[in-house]
Coordinates of N, CA and C in Angstrom, one line a residue:
X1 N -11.9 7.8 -43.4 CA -13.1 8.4 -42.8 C -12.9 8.5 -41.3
X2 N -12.4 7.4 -40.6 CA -12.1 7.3 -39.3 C -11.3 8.4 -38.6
X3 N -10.3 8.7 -39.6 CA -9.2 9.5 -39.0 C -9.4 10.6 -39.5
X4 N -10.3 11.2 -40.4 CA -11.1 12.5 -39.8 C -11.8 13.0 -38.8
X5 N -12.8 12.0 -38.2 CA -13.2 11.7 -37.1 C -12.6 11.4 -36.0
X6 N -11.5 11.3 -35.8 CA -10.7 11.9 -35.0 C -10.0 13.2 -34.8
X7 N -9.5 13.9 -35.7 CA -9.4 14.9 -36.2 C -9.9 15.7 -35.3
X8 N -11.9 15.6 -35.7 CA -12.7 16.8 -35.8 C -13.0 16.7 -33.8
X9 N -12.5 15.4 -33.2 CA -12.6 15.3 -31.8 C -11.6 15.9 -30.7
X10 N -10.4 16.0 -31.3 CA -9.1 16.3 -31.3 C -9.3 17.7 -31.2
X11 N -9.7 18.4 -32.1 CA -10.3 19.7 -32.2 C -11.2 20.2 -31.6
X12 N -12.5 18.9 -31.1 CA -13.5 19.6 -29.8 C -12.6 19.5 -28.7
X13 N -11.6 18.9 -28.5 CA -11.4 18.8 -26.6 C -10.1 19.8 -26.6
X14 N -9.2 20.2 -28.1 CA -8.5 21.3 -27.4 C -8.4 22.0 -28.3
X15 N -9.1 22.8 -28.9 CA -9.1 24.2 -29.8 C -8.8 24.3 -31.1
X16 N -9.3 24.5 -31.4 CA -8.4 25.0 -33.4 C -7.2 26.2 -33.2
X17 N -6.0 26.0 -32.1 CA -5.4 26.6 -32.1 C -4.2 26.1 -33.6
X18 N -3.3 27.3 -33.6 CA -2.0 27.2 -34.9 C -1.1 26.4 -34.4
X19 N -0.6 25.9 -35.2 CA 0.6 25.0 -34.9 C 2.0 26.0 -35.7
X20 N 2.7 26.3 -34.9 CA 3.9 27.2 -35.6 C 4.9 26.4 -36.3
X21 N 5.9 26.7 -36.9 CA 7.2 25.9 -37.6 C 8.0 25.2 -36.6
X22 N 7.9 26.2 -35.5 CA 8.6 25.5 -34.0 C 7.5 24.1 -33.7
X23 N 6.8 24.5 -33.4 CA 5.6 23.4 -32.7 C 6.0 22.2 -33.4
X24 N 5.3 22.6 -35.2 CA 5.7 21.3 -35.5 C 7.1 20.7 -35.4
X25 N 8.5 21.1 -36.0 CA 9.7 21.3 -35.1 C 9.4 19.7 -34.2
X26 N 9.0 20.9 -32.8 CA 9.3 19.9 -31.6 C 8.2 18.6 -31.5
X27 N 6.8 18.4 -32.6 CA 6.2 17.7 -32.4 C 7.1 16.4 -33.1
X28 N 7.4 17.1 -34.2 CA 7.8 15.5 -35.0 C 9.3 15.1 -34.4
X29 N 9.6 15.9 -33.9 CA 11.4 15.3 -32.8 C 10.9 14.4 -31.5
X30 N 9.4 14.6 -31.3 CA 9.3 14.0 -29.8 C 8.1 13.0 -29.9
X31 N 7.2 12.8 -31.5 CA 5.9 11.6 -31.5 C 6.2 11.1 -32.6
X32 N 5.2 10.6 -32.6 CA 5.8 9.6 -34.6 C 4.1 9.5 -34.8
X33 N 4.0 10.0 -36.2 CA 3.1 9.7 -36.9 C 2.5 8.5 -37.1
X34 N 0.8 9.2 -37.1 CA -0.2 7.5 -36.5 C 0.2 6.6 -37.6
X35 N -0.3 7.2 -38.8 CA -0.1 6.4 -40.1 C 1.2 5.7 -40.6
X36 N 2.2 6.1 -40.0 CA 3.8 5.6 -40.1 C 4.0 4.7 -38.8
X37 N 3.4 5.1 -37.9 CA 3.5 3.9 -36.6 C 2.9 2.8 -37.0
X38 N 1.4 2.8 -37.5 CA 0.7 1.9 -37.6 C 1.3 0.8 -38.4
X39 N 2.0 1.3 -39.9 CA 2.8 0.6 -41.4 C 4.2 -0.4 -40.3
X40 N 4.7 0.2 -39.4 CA 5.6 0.1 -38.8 C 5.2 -1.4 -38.1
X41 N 4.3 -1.1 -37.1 CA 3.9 -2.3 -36.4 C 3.2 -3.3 -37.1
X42 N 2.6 -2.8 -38.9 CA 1.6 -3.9 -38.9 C 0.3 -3.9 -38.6
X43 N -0.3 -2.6 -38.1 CA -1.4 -2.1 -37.0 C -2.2 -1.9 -38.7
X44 N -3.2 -2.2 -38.6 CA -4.5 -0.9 -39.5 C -5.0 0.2 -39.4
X45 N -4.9 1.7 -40.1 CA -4.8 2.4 -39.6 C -6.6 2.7 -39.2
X46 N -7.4 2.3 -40.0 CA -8.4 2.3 -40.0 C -9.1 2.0 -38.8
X47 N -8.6 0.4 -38.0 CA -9.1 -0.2 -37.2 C -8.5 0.8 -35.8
X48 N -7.2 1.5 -35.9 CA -6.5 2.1 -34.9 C -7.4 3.2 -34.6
X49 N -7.5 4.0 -35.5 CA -8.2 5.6 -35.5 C -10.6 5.1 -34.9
X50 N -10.7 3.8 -35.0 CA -12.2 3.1 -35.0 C -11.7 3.4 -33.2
X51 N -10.7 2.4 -32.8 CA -10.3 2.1 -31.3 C -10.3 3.6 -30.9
X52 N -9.6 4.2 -30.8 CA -9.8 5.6 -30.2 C -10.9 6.0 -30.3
X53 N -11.8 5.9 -31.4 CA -13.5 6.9 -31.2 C -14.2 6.1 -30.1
X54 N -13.9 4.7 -30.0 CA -14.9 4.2 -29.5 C -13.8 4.4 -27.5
X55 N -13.3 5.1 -27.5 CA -12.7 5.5 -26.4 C -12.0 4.7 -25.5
X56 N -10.9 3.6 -26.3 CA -10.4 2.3 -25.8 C -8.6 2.8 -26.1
X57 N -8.1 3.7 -26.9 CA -7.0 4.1 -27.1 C -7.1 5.6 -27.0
X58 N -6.2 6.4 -26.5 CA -6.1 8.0 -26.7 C -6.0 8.0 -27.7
X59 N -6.4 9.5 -27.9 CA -6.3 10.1 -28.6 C -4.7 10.9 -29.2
X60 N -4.8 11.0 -30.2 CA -3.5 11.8 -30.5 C -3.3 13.0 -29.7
X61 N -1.6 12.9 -29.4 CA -1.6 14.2 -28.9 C -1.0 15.7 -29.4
X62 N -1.1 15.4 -30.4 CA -0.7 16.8 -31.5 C -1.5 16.6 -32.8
X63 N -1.7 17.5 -33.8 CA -2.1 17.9 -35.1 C -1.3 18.7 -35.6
X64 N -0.3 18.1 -36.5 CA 1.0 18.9 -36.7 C 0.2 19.5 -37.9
X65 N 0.9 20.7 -38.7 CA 0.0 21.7 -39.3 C -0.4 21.2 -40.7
X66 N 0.3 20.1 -41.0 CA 0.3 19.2 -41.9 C -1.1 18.2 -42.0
X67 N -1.2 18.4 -41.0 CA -2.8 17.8 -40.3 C -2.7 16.1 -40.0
X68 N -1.2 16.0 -39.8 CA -0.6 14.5 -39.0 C -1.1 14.2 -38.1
X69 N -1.1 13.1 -37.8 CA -2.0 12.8 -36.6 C -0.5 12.2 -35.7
X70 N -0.3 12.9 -34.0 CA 1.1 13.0 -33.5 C 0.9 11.9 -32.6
X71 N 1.8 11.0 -32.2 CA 1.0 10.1 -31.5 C 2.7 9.7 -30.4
X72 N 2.5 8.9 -29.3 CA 4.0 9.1 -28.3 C 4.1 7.6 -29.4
X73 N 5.7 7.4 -29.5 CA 6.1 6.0 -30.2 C 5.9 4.8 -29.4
X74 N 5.0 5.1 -28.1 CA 5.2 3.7 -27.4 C 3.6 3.4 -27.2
X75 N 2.5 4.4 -28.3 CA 1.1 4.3 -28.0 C 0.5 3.1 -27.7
X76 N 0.8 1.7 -28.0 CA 0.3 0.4 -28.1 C 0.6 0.1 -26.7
X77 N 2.1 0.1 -26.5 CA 2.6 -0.1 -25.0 C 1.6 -0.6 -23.9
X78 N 0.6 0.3 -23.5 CA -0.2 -0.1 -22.2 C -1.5 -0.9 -22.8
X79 N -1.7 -0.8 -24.4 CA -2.5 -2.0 -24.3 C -2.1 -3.5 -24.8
X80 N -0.7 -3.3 -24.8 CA -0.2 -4.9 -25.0 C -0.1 -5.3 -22.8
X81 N 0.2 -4.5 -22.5 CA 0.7 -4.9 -21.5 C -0.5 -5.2 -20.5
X82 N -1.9 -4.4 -21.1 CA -2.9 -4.5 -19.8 C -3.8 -5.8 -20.7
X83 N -3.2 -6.7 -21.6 CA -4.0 -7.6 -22.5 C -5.1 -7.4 -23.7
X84 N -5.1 -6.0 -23.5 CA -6.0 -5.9 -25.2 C -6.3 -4.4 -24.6
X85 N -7.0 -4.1 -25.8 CA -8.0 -2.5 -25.5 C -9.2 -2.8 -24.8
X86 N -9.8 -3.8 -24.8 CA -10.7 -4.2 -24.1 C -10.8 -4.3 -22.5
X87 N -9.5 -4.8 -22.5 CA -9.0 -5.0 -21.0 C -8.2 -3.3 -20.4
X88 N -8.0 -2.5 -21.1 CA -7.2 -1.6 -21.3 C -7.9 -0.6 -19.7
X89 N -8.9 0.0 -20.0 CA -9.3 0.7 -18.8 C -9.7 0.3 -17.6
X90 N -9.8 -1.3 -17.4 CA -9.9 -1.8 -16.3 C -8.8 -1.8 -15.2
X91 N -7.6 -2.1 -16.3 CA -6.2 -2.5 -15.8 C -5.4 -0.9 -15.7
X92 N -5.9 0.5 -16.1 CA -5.5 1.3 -16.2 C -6.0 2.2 -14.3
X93 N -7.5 2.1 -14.6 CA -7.9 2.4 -13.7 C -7.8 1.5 -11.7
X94 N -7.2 0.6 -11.9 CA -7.1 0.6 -11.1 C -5.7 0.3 -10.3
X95 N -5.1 1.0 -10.8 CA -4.1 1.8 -10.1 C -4.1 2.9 -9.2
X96 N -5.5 3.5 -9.5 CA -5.9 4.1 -8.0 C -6.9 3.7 -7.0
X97 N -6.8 3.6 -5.8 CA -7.3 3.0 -4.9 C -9.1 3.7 -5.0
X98 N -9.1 4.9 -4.7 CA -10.0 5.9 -5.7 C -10.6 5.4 -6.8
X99 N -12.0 5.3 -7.0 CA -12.6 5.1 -8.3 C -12.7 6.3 -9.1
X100 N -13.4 7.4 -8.8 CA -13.6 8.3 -9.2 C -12.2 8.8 -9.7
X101 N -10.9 9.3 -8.8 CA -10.0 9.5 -9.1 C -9.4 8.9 -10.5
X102 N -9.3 7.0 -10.5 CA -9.2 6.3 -11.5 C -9.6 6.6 -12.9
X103 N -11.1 7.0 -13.1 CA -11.7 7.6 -13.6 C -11.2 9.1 -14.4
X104 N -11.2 9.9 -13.8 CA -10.9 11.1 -14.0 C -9.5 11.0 -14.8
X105 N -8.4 10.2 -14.1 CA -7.5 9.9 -14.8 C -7.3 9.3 -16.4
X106 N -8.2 8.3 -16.3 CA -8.3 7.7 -17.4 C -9.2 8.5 -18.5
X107 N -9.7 9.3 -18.2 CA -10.4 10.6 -18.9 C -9.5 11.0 -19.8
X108 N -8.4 11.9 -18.9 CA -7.5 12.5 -19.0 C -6.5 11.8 -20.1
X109 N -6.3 10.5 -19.7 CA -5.3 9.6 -20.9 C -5.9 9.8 -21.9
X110 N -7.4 9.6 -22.0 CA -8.2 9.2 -23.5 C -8.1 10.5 -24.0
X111 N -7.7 11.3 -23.9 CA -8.4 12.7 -23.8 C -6.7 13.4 -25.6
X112 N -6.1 12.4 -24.7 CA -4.3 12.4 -25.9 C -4.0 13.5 -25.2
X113 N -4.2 14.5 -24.0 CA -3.5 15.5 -23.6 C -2.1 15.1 -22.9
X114 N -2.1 13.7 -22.1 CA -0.6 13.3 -21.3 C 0.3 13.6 -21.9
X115 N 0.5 14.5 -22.6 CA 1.7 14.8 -23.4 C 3.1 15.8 -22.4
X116 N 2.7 15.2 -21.4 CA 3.6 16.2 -20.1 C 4.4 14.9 -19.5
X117 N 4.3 13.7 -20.5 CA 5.4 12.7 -19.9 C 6.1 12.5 -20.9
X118 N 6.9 11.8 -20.8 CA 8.0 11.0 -21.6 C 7.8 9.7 -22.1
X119 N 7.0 9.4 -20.9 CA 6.1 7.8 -20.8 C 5.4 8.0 -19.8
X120 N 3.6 7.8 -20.7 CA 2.7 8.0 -20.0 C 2.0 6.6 -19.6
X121 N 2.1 6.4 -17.7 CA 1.6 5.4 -17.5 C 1.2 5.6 -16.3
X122 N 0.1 5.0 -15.5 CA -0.1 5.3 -14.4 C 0.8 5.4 -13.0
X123 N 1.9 4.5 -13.1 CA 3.0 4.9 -12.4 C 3.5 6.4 -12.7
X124 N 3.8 6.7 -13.9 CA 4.3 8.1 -14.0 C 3.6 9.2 -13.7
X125 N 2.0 8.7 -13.9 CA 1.4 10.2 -14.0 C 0.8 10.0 -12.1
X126 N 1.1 9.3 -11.7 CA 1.2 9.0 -10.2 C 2.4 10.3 -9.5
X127 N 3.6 9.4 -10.0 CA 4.8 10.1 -9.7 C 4.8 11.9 -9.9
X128 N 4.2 12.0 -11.0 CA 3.9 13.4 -11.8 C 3.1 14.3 -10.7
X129 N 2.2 13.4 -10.3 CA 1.0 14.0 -9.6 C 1.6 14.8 -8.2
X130 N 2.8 13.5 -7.6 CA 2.9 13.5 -5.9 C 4.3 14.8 -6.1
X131 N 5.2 14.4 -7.3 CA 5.9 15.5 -7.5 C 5.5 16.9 -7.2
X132 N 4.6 17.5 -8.4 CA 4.6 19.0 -8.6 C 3.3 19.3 -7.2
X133 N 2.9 18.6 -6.3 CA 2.4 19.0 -5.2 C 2.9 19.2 -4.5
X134 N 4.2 18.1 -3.7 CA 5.5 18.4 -3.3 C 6.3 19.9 -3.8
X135 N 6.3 20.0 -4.5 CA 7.1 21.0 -5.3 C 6.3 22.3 -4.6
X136 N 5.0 22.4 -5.1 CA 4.1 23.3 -4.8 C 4.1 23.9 -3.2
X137 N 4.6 23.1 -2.6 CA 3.8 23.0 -1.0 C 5.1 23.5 -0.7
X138 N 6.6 23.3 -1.4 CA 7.4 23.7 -0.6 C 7.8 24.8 0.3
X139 N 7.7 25.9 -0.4 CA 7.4 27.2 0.0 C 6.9 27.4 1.4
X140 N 6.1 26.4 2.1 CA 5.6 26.9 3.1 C 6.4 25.8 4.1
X141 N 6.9 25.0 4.0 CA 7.2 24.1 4.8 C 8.2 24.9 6.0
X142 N 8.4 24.6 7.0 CA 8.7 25.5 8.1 C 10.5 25.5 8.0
X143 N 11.0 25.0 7.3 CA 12.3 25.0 7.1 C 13.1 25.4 6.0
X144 N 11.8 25.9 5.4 CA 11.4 26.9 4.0 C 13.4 27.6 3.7
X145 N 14.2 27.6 2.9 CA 15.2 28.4 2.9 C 16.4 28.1 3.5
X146 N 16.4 26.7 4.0 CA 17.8 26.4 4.8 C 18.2 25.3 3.5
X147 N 19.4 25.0 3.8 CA 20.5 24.1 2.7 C 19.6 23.2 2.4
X148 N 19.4 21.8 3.6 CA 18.9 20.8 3.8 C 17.2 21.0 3.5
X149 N 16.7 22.0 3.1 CA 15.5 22.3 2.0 C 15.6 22.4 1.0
X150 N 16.8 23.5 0.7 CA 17.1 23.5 -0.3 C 17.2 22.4 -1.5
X151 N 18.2 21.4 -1.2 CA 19.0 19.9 -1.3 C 17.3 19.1 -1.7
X152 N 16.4 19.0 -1.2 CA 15.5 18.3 -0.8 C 14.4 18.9 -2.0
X153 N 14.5 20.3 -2.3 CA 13.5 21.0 -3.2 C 13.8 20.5 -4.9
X154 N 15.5 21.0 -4.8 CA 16.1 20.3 -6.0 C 16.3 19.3 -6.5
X155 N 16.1 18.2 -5.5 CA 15.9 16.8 -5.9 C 14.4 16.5 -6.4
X156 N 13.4 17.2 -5.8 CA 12.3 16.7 -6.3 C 12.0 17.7 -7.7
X157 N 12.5 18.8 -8.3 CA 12.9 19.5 -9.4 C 13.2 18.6 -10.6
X158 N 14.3 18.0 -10.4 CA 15.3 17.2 -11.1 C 14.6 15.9 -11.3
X159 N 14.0 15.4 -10.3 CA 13.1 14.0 -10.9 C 11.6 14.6 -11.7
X160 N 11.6 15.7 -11.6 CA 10.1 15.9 -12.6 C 10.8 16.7 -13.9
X161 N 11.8 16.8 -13.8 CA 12.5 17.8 -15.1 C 12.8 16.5 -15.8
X162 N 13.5 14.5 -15.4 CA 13.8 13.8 -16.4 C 12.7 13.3 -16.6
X163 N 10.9 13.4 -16.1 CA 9.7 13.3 -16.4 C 8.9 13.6 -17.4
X164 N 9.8 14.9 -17.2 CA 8.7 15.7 -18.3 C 9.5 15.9 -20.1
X165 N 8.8 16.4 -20.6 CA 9.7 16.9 -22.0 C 9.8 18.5 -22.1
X166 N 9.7 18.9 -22.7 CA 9.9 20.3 -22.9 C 8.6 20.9 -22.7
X167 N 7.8 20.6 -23.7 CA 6.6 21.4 -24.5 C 7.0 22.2 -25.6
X168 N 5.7 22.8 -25.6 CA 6.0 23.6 -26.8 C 4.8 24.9 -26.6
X169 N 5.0 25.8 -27.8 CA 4.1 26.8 -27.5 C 2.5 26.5 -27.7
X170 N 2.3 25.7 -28.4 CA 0.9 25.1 -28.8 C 0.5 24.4 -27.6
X171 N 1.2 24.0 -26.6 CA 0.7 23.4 -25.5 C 0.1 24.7 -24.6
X172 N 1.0 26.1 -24.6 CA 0.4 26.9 -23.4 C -1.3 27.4 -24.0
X173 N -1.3 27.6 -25.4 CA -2.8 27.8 -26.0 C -3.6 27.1 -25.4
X174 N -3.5 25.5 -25.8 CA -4.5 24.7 -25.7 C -5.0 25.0 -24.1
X175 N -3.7 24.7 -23.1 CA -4.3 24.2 -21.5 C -4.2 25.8 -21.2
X176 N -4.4 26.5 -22.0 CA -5.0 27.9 -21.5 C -3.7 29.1 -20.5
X177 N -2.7 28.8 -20.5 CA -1.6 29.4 -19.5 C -0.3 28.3 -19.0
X178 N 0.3 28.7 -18.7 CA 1.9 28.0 -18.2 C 1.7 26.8 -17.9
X179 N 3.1 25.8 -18.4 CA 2.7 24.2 -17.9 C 3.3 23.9 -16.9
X180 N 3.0 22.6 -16.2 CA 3.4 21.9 -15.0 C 5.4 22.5 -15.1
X181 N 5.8 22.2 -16.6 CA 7.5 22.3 -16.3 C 7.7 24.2 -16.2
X182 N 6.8 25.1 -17.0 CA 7.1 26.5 -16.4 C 6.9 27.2 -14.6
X183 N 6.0 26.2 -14.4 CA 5.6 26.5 -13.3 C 6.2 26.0 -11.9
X184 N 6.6 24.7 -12.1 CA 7.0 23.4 -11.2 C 9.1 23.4 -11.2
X185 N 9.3 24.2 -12.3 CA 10.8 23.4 -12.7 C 10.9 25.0 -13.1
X186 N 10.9 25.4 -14.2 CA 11.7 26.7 -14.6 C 11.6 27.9 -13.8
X187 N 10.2 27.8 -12.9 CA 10.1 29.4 -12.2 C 10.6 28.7 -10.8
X188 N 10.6 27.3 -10.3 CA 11.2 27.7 -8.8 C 12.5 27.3 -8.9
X189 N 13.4 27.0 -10.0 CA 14.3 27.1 -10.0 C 15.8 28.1 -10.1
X190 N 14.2 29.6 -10.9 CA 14.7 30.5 -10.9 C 14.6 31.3 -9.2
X191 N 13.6 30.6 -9.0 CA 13.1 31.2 -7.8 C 14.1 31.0 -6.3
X192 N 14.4 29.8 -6.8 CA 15.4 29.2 -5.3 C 16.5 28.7 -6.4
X193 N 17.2 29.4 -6.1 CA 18.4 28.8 -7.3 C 19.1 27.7 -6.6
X194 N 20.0 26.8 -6.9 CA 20.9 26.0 -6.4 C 22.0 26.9 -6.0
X195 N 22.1 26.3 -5.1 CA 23.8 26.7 -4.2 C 24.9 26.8 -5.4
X196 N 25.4 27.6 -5.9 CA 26.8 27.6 -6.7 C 26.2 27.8 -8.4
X197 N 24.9 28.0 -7.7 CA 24.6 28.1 -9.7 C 24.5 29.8 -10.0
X198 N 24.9 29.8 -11.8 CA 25.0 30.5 -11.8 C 24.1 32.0 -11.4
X199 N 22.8 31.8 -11.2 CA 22.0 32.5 -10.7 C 21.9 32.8 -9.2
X200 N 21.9 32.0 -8.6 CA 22.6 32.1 -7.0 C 24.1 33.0 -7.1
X201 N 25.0 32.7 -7.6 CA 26.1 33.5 -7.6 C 26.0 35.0 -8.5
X202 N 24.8 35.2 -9.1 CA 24.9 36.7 -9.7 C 25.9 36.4 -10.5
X203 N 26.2 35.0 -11.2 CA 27.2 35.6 -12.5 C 26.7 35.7 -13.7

């Protein structure tokens, strides 16, 4: 009963979009299923799918077409570590100095959309955040197009490209247009190529 009810919430916050052969594909290569994670650890799947409605664990972050519930393999992680679900948003949220911010964040976690990490934790989605603004801003910085920019652009590329995962096409539906890695990583890379790559050299 529970894990219908998740399901049908899963579906309010991000669309009755299709899941393709690809999608699923990349969902089951990169989460592990709730009901197989749960058998795994010992967890209940009942009491697991209860904790998420009552807004103490995210939400899943895929619905493979199978109608699995996709979940990252390390979901328990931040609530062993912040001492229970109970303790879970206290110890989450204040990692930003910002309440509101804190807040909005931990929205966002409950929400199962973090699916733009590898490992989703406030350190990362910290890192995530300071990255693709960096990234964003470079363009304008006054030294815009010399080596020692260049050098500097690419470095901060390459720490959000081992951040992130791929995606997939069911991700551009849901958040409505291109993600953090199309925008942040694939287009300024095409955009400002590395010195000696093959796009910089026209081969």
């Amino acid at each position: 009963m529970y894990e219908q009810e998740v399901a049908d919430r899963f579906r309010r916050i991000n669309g009755d979009h299709p899941m393709t052969p690809a999608d699923d594909a990349y969902v089951t290569a990169q989460f592990a299923v709730l009901d197989e994670l749960c058998a795994t650890e010992g967890r209940d799947l009942g009491a697991v799918s209860l904790t998420m409605l009552a807004g103490l664990l995210p939400l899943p972050g895929y619905l493979r077409s199978d109608g699995a519930q996709m979940v990252p393999r390390d979901l328990f992680a931040l609530t062993e570590r912040a001492g229970g679900p109970e303790r879970l948003e206290a110890w989450f949220t204040a990692h930003w100095t910002d309440r509101a911010t804190g807040r909005r964040e931990w929205e966002a976690y409950l929400s199962g959309q973090y699916v733009c990490l590898h490992e989703v934790s406030p350190a990362t989605i910290r890192r995530k955040e300071r990255l693709t603004a960096a990234i964003t801003a470079a363009p304008s910085a006054p030294d815009a197009g010399s080596a020692g920019w260049t050098a500097r652009l690419h470095a901060l590329i390459d720490e959000l490209d081992a951040l992130e995962p791929a995606f997939t096409g069911y991700d551009r539906l849901r958040f409505g247009g291109p993600t953090s890695r199309d925008v942040c990583i694939d287009a300024m890379r095409a955009r400002y190529p590395r010195p000696g790559s093959a796009i910089a050299t026209g081969a």
